[in-house]
Amino acid sequence: MQLLHYRLDGPEHGEPLILAPSLGTSTRLWNPQITALARTFRVLRFDLPGHGDSPTLPASTMDDLTALVLDVASAEGMDTFHYAGVSIGGAIGATLAARHPGRLRSLAMICSSARFGDPASWHERAKLVRAEGTAPLLEATARRWFAQTPVQALLDDLAAADPAGYAACCDALAAYDLRADLAAITVPTLVVAGRDDPATPPAHARELADGIPGATLVELPGAAHLAPADQPERVTEALLAHLPAVPGMRVRREVLGDAHVDRAVARTTPFTRDFQDLITRYAWGEIWTRPGLDRRTRSCVTLTALVARGHLDELAMHVRAALRNGLTPDEIGEVLLQSAIYCGVPAANAAFAVAQRVLEEEGRGAS
């Protein structure tokens, strides 16, 4: 069995993540994101048929392309995996999610669509490329791909693409129409649009986000069709916020709630990203997951420590967490009474005021 060319990055036992390129590019499209993603994930990047270092395999439908991706995943023992793809790469992911729902853990579609325009235009492009190669496409493609400075290496990928492989992908895009199947996609899904993308404008992304249950939509200014190249940091941030595999993220969400964590993630900047990663990995991924204490007990200890140090903003957050962990308002009151003796009455007085406010906001006034 001939496989697509692919490369692996990241820890061997990291959660598997497959990154798919757009038509005309190679694994190099994801170079700006790979360092951040490979810290945690076992990242597999592949080349489309006839692109990069992949052979020109017979694949003229989206189902053919998804089968090739599944072959690569299976070769690496990736029974299930996270998936992110650009343009046709996103369409492959959506097809996987709709046709093979048990394989995907999550999906990200970047500058992609449920249908890429008039099939006739794709057939015409395929005919042109089969006759003349990809050289006639270079000038117009550069305008579609980039709102910022063009990345010459990606244009070189297009110039080097095998005409037969490129044309077969055009045929797959001509036949692709997933609009009636979007509701069948049930994995957590992120849709990213470039506001300056003429190939798949934001309306395409909104159609995806409206059709896929629970999908999240992010629109990026200053990005055309190759958003990972145009806005690399913003695409990286969107993916890291979407992907659930940072150790401790699941526990952090269970204890603090999705709304709080989503706000924290949304406020993350390149300057604060490493700190957010630190507290998620070590506080929530190592301490809160240790088997020696249950979460109720850990909440009691945490409340006491926060009272002692006077960290009232954190205390409010952890009063809510204590409720999520099963403490009653009366039990929270007992913890604060105990703290009054060992941490001081003024500290406990301030803590009671914070806790009272939180309990009222949560509709859990103490009995």
mmCIF file of C-alpha atoms in Angstrom:
data_model
loop_
_atom_site.group_PDB
_atom_site.id
_atom_site.type_symbol
_atom_site.label_atom_id
_atom_site.label_comp_id
_atom_site.label_asym_id
_atom_site.label_seq_id
_atom_site.Cartn_x
_atom_site.Cartn_y
_atom_site.Cartn_z
ATOM 1 C CA MET A 1 0.000 0.000 0.000
ATOM 2 C CA GLN A 2 1.422 3.380 -1.035
ATOM 3 C CA LEU A 3 1.030 6.120 1.541
ATOM 4 C CA LEU A 4 1.023 9.882 1.375
ATOM 5 C CA HIS A 5 4.271 11.491 2.486
ATOM 6 C CA TYR A 6 4.073 12.678 6.075
ATOM 7 C CA ARG A 7 6.265 13.828 8.937
ATOM 8 C CA LEU A 8 5.945 13.584 12.695
ATOM 9 C CA ASP A 9 6.780 16.114 15.417
ATOM 10 C CA GLY A 10 6.202 16.262 19.157
ATOM 11 C CA PRO A 11 6.310 13.784 22.041
ATOM 12 C CA GLU A 12 5.768 10.156 21.104
ATOM 13 C CA HIS A 13 2.995 9.742 23.673
ATOM 14 C CA GLY A 14 1.319 13.104 23.034
ATOM 15 C CA GLU A 15 -2.276 13.196 21.894
ATOM 16 C CA PRO A 16 -2.362 12.703 18.115
ATOM 17 C CA LEU A 17 -3.061 15.739 15.933
ATOM 18 C CA ILE A 18 -3.194 15.640 12.124
ATOM 19 C CA LEU A 19 -2.549 18.866 10.208
ATOM 20 C CA ALA A 20 -3.707 19.065 6.588
ATOM 21 C CA PRO A 21 -2.496 21.528 3.942
ATOM 22 C CA SER A 22 -4.395 23.514 1.361
ATOM 23 C CA LEU A 23 -4.418 22.808 -2.369
ATOM 24 C CA GLY A 24 -1.039 23.688 -3.869
ATOM 25 C CA THR A 25 0.938 23.736 -0.608
ATOM 26 C CA SER A 26 2.889 21.216 1.451
ATOM 27 C CA THR A 27 3.621 20.422 5.086
ATOM 28 C CA ARG A 28 5.505 23.755 5.153
ATOM 29 C CA LEU A 29 2.191 25.596 5.454
ATOM 30 C CA TRP A 30 2.149 24.644 9.159
ATOM 31 C CA ASN A 31 5.734 25.645 9.973
ATOM 32 C CA PRO A 32 4.679 28.742 11.964
ATOM 33 C CA GLN A 33 2.440 26.654 14.257
ATOM 34 C CA ILE A 34 4.481 23.500 14.695
ATOM 35 C CA THR A 35 6.679 24.587 17.614
ATOM 36 C CA ALA A 36 3.717 25.500 19.828
ATOM 37 C CA LEU A 37 1.589 22.511 18.840
ATOM 38 C CA ALA A 38 4.383 19.946 19.112
ATOM 39 C CA ARG A 39 5.050 20.849 22.743
ATOM 40 C CA THR A 40 2.004 18.800 23.676
ATOM 41 C CA PHE A 41 0.744 16.907 20.648
ATOM 42 C CA ARG A 42 2.122 14.138 18.483
ATOM 43 C CA VAL A 43 1.699 16.083 15.242
ATOM 44 C CA LEU A 44 1.386 14.380 11.859
ATOM 45 C CA ARG A 45 1.589 16.620 8.792
ATOM 46 C CA PHE A 46 0.947 15.165 5.346
ATOM 47 C CA ASP A 47 1.273 16.226 1.715
ATOM 48 C CA LEU A 48 -1.655 15.878 -0.686
ATOM 49 C CA PRO A 49 -1.221 13.509 -3.660
ATOM 50 C CA GLY A 50 1.279 14.989 -6.096
ATOM 51 C CA HIS A 51 2.218 17.749 -3.662
ATOM 52 C CA GLY A 52 5.426 18.119 -1.672
ATOM 53 C CA ASP A 53 6.984 14.669 -1.374
ATOM 54 C CA SER A 54 3.776 12.650 -1.862
ATOM 55 C CA PRO A 55 3.400 10.384 -4.873
ATOM 56 C CA THR A 56 0.568 11.071 -7.296
ATOM 57 C CA LEU A 57 -1.922 8.505 -6.015
ATOM 58 C CA PRO A 58 -5.348 7.901 -7.590
ATOM 59 C CA ALA A 59 -7.661 10.193 -5.612
ATOM 60 C CA SER A 60 -10.279 12.232 -7.435
ATOM 61 C CA THR A 61 -13.017 12.386 -4.779
ATOM 62 C CA MET A 62 -13.087 13.645 -1.212
ATOM 63 C CA ASP A 63 -13.769 10.089 -0.020
ATOM 64 C CA ASP A 64 -10.578 8.964 -1.813
ATOM 65 C CA LEU A 65 -8.610 11.653 0.014
ATOM 66 C CA THR A 66 -10.101 10.782 3.399
ATOM 67 C CA ALA A 67 -9.180 7.124 2.821
ATOM 68 C CA LEU A 68 -5.562 8.144 2.172
ATOM 69 C CA VAL A 69 -5.496 10.171 5.400
ATOM 70 C CA LEU A 70 -6.953 7.275 7.377
ATOM 71 C CA ASP A 71 -4.262 4.992 5.929
ATOM 72 C CA VAL A 72 -1.552 7.345 7.188
ATOM 73 C CA ALA A 73 -3.199 7.644 10.619
ATOM 74 C CA SER A 74 -3.531 3.884 10.934
ATOM 75 C CA ALA A 75 0.100 3.385 9.917
ATOM 76 C CA GLU A 76 1.087 5.436 12.979
ATOM 77 C CA GLY A 77 -1.393 3.723 15.304
ATOM 78 C CA MET A 78 -3.643 6.800 15.497
ATOM 79 C CA ASP A 79 -7.010 5.135 15.993
ATOM 80 C CA THR A 80 -8.481 8.504 16.972
ATOM 81 C CA PHE A 81 -6.981 11.953 16.527
ATOM 82 C CA HIS A 82 -7.543 15.701 16.557
ATOM 83 C CA TYR A 83 -7.593 17.230 13.092
ATOM 84 C CA ALA A 84 -7.021 20.697 11.622
ATOM 85 C CA GLY A 85 -6.963 21.526 7.927
ATOM 86 C CA VAL A 86 -6.820 24.512 5.604
ATOM 87 C CA SER A 87 -9.151 24.823 2.601
ATOM 88 C CA ILE A 88 -9.292 21.354 0.982
ATOM 89 C CA GLY A 89 -7.593 20.079 4.138
ATOM 90 C CA GLY A 90 -10.539 21.356 6.171
ATOM 91 C CA ALA A 91 -12.963 19.730 3.720
ATOM 92 C CA ILE A 92 -11.172 16.406 4.187
ATOM 93 C CA GLY A 93 -11.581 16.819 7.942
ATOM 94 C CA ALA A 94 -15.273 17.643 7.662
ATOM 95 C CA THR A 95 -15.792 14.580 5.467
ATOM 96 C CA LEU A 96 -13.956 12.443 8.010
ATOM 97 C CA ALA A 97 -16.115 13.847 10.814
ATOM 98 C CA ALA A 98 -19.334 13.184 8.901
ATOM 99 C CA ARG A 99 -18.435 9.770 7.439
ATOM 100 C CA HIS A 100 -16.112 8.363 10.139
ATOM 101 C CA PRO A 101 -17.256 10.030 13.375
ATOM 102 C CA GLY A 102 -15.479 7.532 15.603
ATOM 103 C CA ARG A 103 -12.024 8.554 14.358
ATOM 104 C CA LEU A 104 -11.974 12.272 15.173
ATOM 105 C CA ARG A 105 -11.610 13.783 18.644
ATOM 106 C CA SER A 106 -11.983 17.354 17.407
ATOM 107 C CA LEU A 107 -11.998 19.294 14.146
ATOM 108 C CA ALA A 108 -10.668 22.689 13.029
ATOM 109 C CA MET A 109 -11.576 24.028 9.569
ATOM 110 C CA ILE A 110 -9.474 26.995 8.494
ATOM 111 C CA CYS A 111 -10.429 29.053 5.423
ATOM 112 C CA SER A 112 -12.597 26.177 4.287
ATOM 113 C CA SER A 113 -16.145 25.571 3.100
ATOM 114 C CA ALA A 114 -19.026 23.131 2.785
ATOM 115 C CA ARG A 115 -18.909 23.735 -1.003
ATOM 116 C CA PHE A 116 -16.187 25.514 -2.952
ATOM 117 C CA GLY A 117 -18.175 27.308 -5.633
ATOM 118 C CA ASP A 118 -19.207 26.250 -9.117
ATOM 119 C CA PRO A 119 -17.946 22.757 -10.079
ATOM 120 C CA ALA A 120 -17.368 23.948 -13.648
ATOM 121 C CA SER A 121 -14.617 26.330 -12.521
ATOM 122 C CA TRP A 122 -12.747 23.453 -10.854
ATOM 123 C CA HIS A 123 -13.035 21.285 -13.943
ATOM 124 C CA GLU A 124 -11.694 24.167 -16.041
ATOM 125 C CA ARG A 125 -8.755 24.634 -13.676
ATOM 126 C CA ALA A 126 -8.027 20.900 -13.738
ATOM 127 C CA LYS A 127 -8.031 20.945 -17.550
ATOM 128 C CA LEU A 128 -5.681 23.930 -17.635
ATOM 129 C CA VAL A 129 -3.222 22.364 -15.192
ATOM 130 C CA ARG A 130 -3.216 19.022 -16.995
ATOM 131 C CA ALA A 131 -2.341 20.883 -20.196
ATOM 132 C CA GLU A 132 0.063 23.573 -18.946
ATOM 133 C CA GLY A 133 1.039 22.732 -15.363
ATOM 134 C CA THR A 134 0.583 25.081 -12.416
ATOM 135 C CA ALA A 135 2.673 27.986 -13.749
ATOM 136 C CA PRO A 136 -0.367 29.861 -15.166
ATOM 137 C CA LEU A 137 -1.911 29.882 -11.674
ATOM 138 C CA LEU A 138 0.933 31.504 -9.750
ATOM 139 C CA GLU A 139 0.130 35.211 -10.102
ATOM 140 C CA ALA A 140 -3.597 34.958 -9.327
ATOM 141 C CA THR A 141 -2.993 32.437 -6.544
ATOM 142 C CA ALA A 142 -0.573 34.761 -4.740
ATOM 143 C CA ARG A 143 -3.325 37.391 -4.585
ATOM 144 C CA ARG A 144 -5.840 34.869 -3.184
ATOM 145 C CA TRP A 145 -3.486 33.303 -0.684
ATOM 146 C CA PHE A 146 -1.935 36.315 1.014
ATOM 147 C CA ALA A 147 -3.173 39.573 2.494
ATOM 148 C CA GLN A 148 0.272 40.116 4.021
ATOM 149 C CA THR A 149 3.713 39.511 2.517
ATOM 150 C CA PRO A 150 3.633 36.444 0.236
ATOM 151 C CA VAL A 151 5.560 33.411 1.489
ATOM 152 C CA GLN A 152 7.750 32.405 -1.422
ATOM 153 C CA ALA A 153 8.269 28.844 -0.158
ATOM 154 C CA LEU A 154 4.536 28.188 -0.442
ATOM 155 C CA LEU A 155 4.391 29.609 -3.952
ATOM 156 C CA ASP A 156 7.339 27.328 -4.761
ATOM 157 C CA ASP A 157 5.219 24.407 -3.525
ATOM 158 C CA LEU A 158 2.521 25.350 -6.026
ATOM 159 C CA ALA A 159 5.036 25.666 -8.849
ATOM 160 C CA ALA A 160 6.454 22.225 -8.028
ATOM 161 C CA ALA A 161 3.111 20.408 -7.662
ATOM 162 C CA ASP A 162 2.574 17.509 -10.051
ATOM 163 C CA PRO A 163 -0.123 18.534 -12.570
ATOM 164 C CA ALA A 164 -1.940 15.194 -12.375
ATOM 165 C CA GLY A 165 -2.082 15.259 -8.568
ATOM 166 C CA TYR A 166 -3.174 18.904 -8.464
ATOM 167 C CA ALA A 167 -5.844 18.333 -11.117
ATOM 168 C CA ALA A 168 -7.211 15.282 -9.290
ATOM 169 C CA CYS A 169 -7.652 17.405 -6.173
ATOM 170 C CA CYS A 170 -9.536 19.960 -8.301
ATOM 171 C CA ASP A 171 -11.859 17.152 -9.411
ATOM 172 C CA ALA A 172 -12.429 16.242 -5.746
ATOM 173 C CA LEU A 173 -13.308 19.846 -4.935
ATOM 174 C CA ALA A 174 -15.712 20.014 -7.884
ATOM 175 C CA ALA A 175 -17.685 17.048 -6.560
ATOM 176 C CA TYR A 176 -17.544 18.088 -2.894
ATOM 177 C CA ASP A 177 -20.760 19.367 -1.291
ATOM 178 C CA LEU A 178 -21.209 18.684 2.424
ATOM 179 C CA ARG A 179 -23.924 21.244 3.133
ATOM 180 C CA ALA A 180 -26.599 18.605 3.801
ATOM 181 C CA ASP A 181 -24.288 16.675 6.160
ATOM 182 C CA LEU A 182 -23.010 19.401 8.465
ATOM 183 C CA ALA A 183 -25.444 18.477 11.245
ATOM 184 C CA ALA A 184 -23.850 15.015 11.333
ATOM 185 C CA ILE A 185 -20.575 16.514 12.606
ATOM 186 C CA THR A 186 -20.714 16.099 16.374
ATOM 187 C CA VAL A 187 -17.079 16.530 17.475
ATOM 188 C CA PRO A 188 -15.965 19.871 18.965
ATOM 189 C CA THR A 189 -15.378 22.069 15.926
ATOM 190 C CA LEU A 190 -13.517 25.326 15.355
ATOM 191 C CA VAL A 191 -14.103 27.332 12.165
ATOM 192 C CA VAL A 192 -11.553 30.035 11.291
ATOM 193 C CA ALA A 193 -12.138 32.602 8.540
ATOM 194 C CA GLY A 194 -9.850 35.193 7.008
ATOM 195 C CA ARG A 195 -11.737 38.434 6.561
ATOM 196 C CA ASP A 196 -9.732 39.181 3.413
ATOM 197 C CA ASP A 197 -10.127 35.697 1.937
ATOM 198 C CA PRO A 198 -11.548 35.898 -1.622
ATOM 199 C CA ALA A 199 -11.574 32.112 -2.096
ATOM 200 C CA THR A 200 -13.629 31.161 0.972
ATOM 201 C CA PRO A 201 -14.931 34.462 2.362
ATOM 202 C CA PRO A 202 -16.373 34.717 5.885
ATOM 203 C CA ALA A 203 -19.859 33.832 4.634
ATOM 204 C CA HIS A 204 -18.576 30.313 3.928
ATOM 205 C CA ALA A 205 -17.273 30.048 7.491
ATOM 206 C CA ARG A 206 -20.559 31.289 8.918
ATOM 207 C CA GLU A 207 -22.426 28.633 6.940
ATOM 208 C CA LEU A 208 -20.144 26.000 8.484
ATOM 209 C CA ALA A 209 -20.513 27.386 12.001
ATOM 210 C CA ASP A 210 -24.295 27.641 11.676
ATOM 211 C CA GLY A 211 -24.594 24.107 10.311
ATOM 212 C CA ILE A 212 -22.222 22.249 12.648
ATOM 213 C CA PRO A 213 -23.771 21.856 16.123
ATOM 214 C CA GLY A 214 -21.883 23.853 18.758
ATOM 215 C CA ALA A 215 -19.159 25.033 16.370
ATOM 216 C CA THR A 216 -17.017 28.029 17.352
ATOM 217 C CA LEU A 217 -16.341 30.723 14.740
ATOM 218 C CA VAL A 218 -13.246 32.951 14.729
ATOM 219 C CA GLU A 219 -12.764 35.646 12.062
ATOM 220 C CA LEU A 220 -9.247 36.996 11.580
ATOM 221 C CA PRO A 221 -8.566 40.459 10.167
ATOM 222 C CA GLY A 222 -5.625 40.789 7.842
ATOM 223 C CA ALA A 223 -5.837 37.185 6.665
ATOM 224 C CA ALA A 224 -6.558 35.883 3.169
ATOM 225 C CA HIS A 225 -6.848 32.218 2.153
ATOM 226 C CA LEU A 226 -3.698 30.976 3.888
ATOM 227 C CA ALA A 227 -4.430 32.306 7.365
ATOM 228 C CA PRO A 228 -1.722 30.179 9.065
ATOM 229 C CA ALA A 229 0.838 32.080 6.976
ATOM 230 C CA ASP A 230 -0.849 35.516 7.064
ATOM 231 C CA GLN A 231 -1.720 35.543 10.791
ATOM 232 C CA PRO A 232 0.416 32.775 12.318
ATOM 233 C CA GLU A 233 0.164 33.823 15.970
ATOM 234 C CA ARG A 234 -3.606 34.287 15.859
ATOM 235 C CA VAL A 235 -4.137 30.926 14.201
ATOM 236 C CA THR A 236 -1.892 29.291 16.804
ATOM 237 C CA GLU A 237 -3.820 30.936 19.646
ATOM 238 C CA ALA A 238 -7.159 29.859 18.175
ATOM 239 C CA LEU A 239 -5.974 26.256 17.848
ATOM 240 C CA LEU A 240 -4.515 26.111 21.352
ATOM 241 C CA ALA A 241 -7.748 27.508 22.780
ATOM 242 C CA HIS A 242 -9.758 24.914 20.842
ATOM 243 C CA LEU A 243 -7.654 21.800 21.332
ATOM 244 C CA PRO A 244 -8.422 20.113 24.668
ATOM 245 C CA ALA A 245 -5.285 18.090 25.114
ATOM 246 C CA VAL A 246 -3.123 20.370 27.286
ATOM 247 C CA PRO A 247 -2.597 18.258 30.429
ATOM 248 C CA GLY A 248 -4.952 19.477 33.136
ATOM 249 C CA MET A 249 -7.359 21.361 30.858
ATOM 250 C CA ARG A 250 -10.134 18.824 31.393
ATOM 251 C CA VAL A 251 -9.811 19.050 35.199
ATOM 252 C CA ARG A 252 -9.513 22.839 35.056
ATOM 253 C CA ARG A 253 -12.800 22.986 33.136
ATOM 254 C CA GLU A 254 -14.526 20.504 35.445
ATOM 255 C CA VAL A 255 -13.545 22.441 38.579
ATOM 256 C CA LEU A 256 -13.764 26.056 37.388
ATOM 257 C CA GLY A 257 -16.407 25.676 34.668
ATOM 258 C CA ASP A 258 -16.249 26.237 30.925
ATOM 259 C CA ALA A 259 -17.320 29.887 31.102
ATOM 260 C CA HIS A 260 -14.425 30.870 33.389
ATOM 261 C CA VAL A 261 -11.839 28.901 31.418
ATOM 262 C CA ASP A 262 -13.123 30.229 28.091
ATOM 263 C CA ARG A 263 -12.734 33.797 29.383
ATOM 264 C CA ALA A 264 -9.194 33.055 30.556
ATOM 265 C CA VAL A 265 -8.284 31.480 27.221
ATOM 266 C CA ALA A 266 -9.815 34.381 25.271
ATOM 267 C CA ARG A 267 -7.635 36.820 27.238
ATOM 268 C CA THR A 268 -4.469 34.837 26.554
ATOM 269 C CA THR A 269 -1.833 36.745 24.593
ATOM 270 C CA PRO A 270 1.601 35.710 23.323
ATOM 271 C CA PHE A 271 2.980 37.376 26.492
ATOM 272 C CA THR A 272 0.770 35.364 28.907
ATOM 273 C CA ARG A 273 0.534 32.098 26.929
ATOM 274 C CA ASP A 274 3.393 30.357 28.757
ATOM 275 C CA PHE A 275 1.949 31.307 32.174
ATOM 276 C CA GLN A 276 -1.470 29.927 31.221
ATOM 277 C CA ASP A 277 0.251 26.763 30.035
ATOM 278 C CA LEU A 278 2.179 26.562 33.336
ATOM 279 C CA ILE A 279 -0.858 26.740 35.618
ATOM 280 C CA THR A 280 -2.872 24.368 33.447
ATOM 281 C CA ARG A 281 -0.119 21.751 33.348
ATOM 282 C CA TYR A 282 1.093 21.896 36.947
ATOM 283 C CA ALA A 283 -1.771 23.181 39.088
ATOM 284 C CA TRP A 284 -4.531 21.320 37.255
ATOM 285 C CA GLY A 285 -2.619 18.576 35.446
ATOM 286 C CA GLU A 286 -0.419 17.412 38.337
ATOM 287 C CA ILE A 287 -1.677 18.661 41.724
ATOM 288 C CA TRP A 288 -5.460 18.577 41.267
ATOM 289 C CA THR A 289 -5.231 15.167 39.588
ATOM 290 C CA ARG A 290 -3.207 13.443 42.338
ATOM 291 C CA PRO A 291 -5.097 10.538 43.976
ATOM 292 C CA GLY A 292 -4.245 11.342 47.616
ATOM 293 C CA LEU A 293 -7.092 13.831 48.223
ATOM 294 C CA ASP A 294 -10.540 14.070 46.680
ATOM 295 C CA ARG A 295 -11.671 17.326 45.097
ATOM 296 C CA ARG A 296 -13.875 18.311 48.027
ATOM 297 C CA THR A 297 -10.860 18.164 50.332
ATOM 298 C CA ARG A 298 -8.670 20.019 47.853
ATOM 299 C CA SER A 299 -11.300 22.762 47.717
ATOM 300 C CA CYS A 300 -11.233 23.072 51.508
ATOM 301 C CA VAL A 301 -7.446 23.358 51.532
ATOM 302 C CA THR A 302 -7.475 25.880 48.692
ATOM 303 C CA LEU A 303 -10.113 28.091 50.323
ATOM 304 C CA THR A 304 -8.103 28.166 53.553
ATOM 305 C CA ALA A 305 -4.867 29.054 51.774
ATOM 306 C CA LEU A 306 -6.533 31.869 49.835
ATOM 307 C CA VAL A 307 -8.070 33.301 53.009
ATOM 308 C CA ALA A 308 -4.674 33.190 54.708
ATOM 309 C CA ARG A 309 -2.979 35.093 51.905
ATOM 310 C CA GLY A 310 -5.860 37.507 51.300
ATOM 311 C CA HIS A 311 -6.290 36.539 47.636
ATOM 312 C CA LEU A 312 -9.942 37.557 47.460
ATOM 313 C CA ASP A 313 -10.349 37.506 43.671
ATOM 314 C CA GLU A 314 -9.041 33.946 43.571
ATOM 315 C CA LEU A 315 -11.217 33.147 46.593
ATOM 316 C CA ALA A 316 -14.375 34.096 44.696
ATOM 317 C CA MET A 317 -13.369 31.800 41.843
ATOM 318 C CA HIS A 318 -12.705 28.928 44.249
ATOM 319 C CA VAL A 319 -15.952 29.385 46.167
ATOM 320 C CA ARG A 320 -17.657 28.641 42.851
ATOM 321 C CA ALA A 321 -15.264 25.752 42.325
ATOM 322 C CA ALA A 322 -16.078 24.390 45.784
ATOM 323 C CA LEU A 323 -19.764 24.335 44.886
ATOM 324 C CA ARG A 324 -18.903 22.456 41.692
ATOM 325 C CA ASN A 325 -16.855 20.020 43.752
ATOM 326 C CA GLY A 326 -19.837 19.232 45.961
ATOM 327 C CA LEU A 327 -19.374 21.429 49.031
ATOM 328 C CA THR A 328 -22.565 22.933 50.424
ATOM 329 C CA PRO A 329 -22.797 26.598 51.436
ATOM 330 C CA ASP A 330 -22.827 25.486 55.079
ATOM 331 C CA GLU A 331 -19.632 23.499 54.587
ATOM 332 C CA ILE A 332 -17.964 26.490 52.923
ATOM 333 C CA GLY A 333 -19.002 28.527 55.958
ATOM 334 C CA GLU A 334 -17.367 25.957 58.257
ATOM 335 C CA VAL A 335 -14.114 26.258 56.316
ATOM 336 C CA LEU A 336 -14.190 30.046 56.711
ATOM 337 C CA LEU A 337 -14.942 29.738 60.454
ATOM 338 C CA GLN A 338 -11.951 27.436 60.846
ATOM 339 C CA SER A 339 -9.888 29.973 58.916
ATOM 340 C CA ALA A 340 -10.941 32.737 61.317
ATOM 341 C CA ILE A 341 -9.114 30.945 64.137
ATOM 342 C CA TYR A 342 -5.945 30.050 62.255
ATOM 343 C CA CYS A 343 -5.712 32.864 59.686
ATOM 344 C CA GLY A 344 -7.220 35.747 61.638
ATOM 345 C CA VAL A 345 -10.666 37.288 62.063
ATOM 346 C CA PRO A 346 -10.115 40.232 59.653
ATOM 347 C CA ALA A 347 -9.082 37.825 56.890
ATOM 348 C CA ALA A 348 -12.099 35.609 57.532
ATOM 349 C CA ASN A 349 -14.409 38.632 57.681
ATOM 350 C CA ALA A 350 -13.322 39.696 54.172
ATOM 351 C CA ALA A 351 -13.625 36.081 53.012
ATOM 352 C CA PHE A 352 -17.188 35.763 54.332
ATOM 353 C CA ALA A 353 -18.172 38.909 52.406
ATOM 354 C CA VAL A 354 -16.748 37.482 49.175
ATOM 355 C CA ALA A 355 -18.335 34.079 49.745
ATOM 356 C CA GLN A 356 -21.734 35.612 50.557
ATOM 357 C CA ARG A 357 -21.672 37.576 47.316
ATOM 358 C CA VAL A 358 -20.729 34.530 45.262
ATOM 359 C CA LEU A 359 -23.350 32.324 46.892
ATOM 360 C CA GLU A 360 -26.045 34.903 46.185
ATOM 361 C CA GLU A 361 -24.902 35.212 42.565
ATOM 362 C CA GLU A 362 -25.077 31.434 42.257
ATOM 363 C CA GLY A 363 -28.498 31.299 43.887
ATOM 364 C CA ARG A 364 -27.061 29.267 46.766
ATOM 365 C CA GLY A 365 -27.519 31.555 49.750
ATOM 366 C CA ALA A 366 -26.399 29.843 52.962
ATOM 367 C CA SER A 367 -29.171 28.267 54.994
#
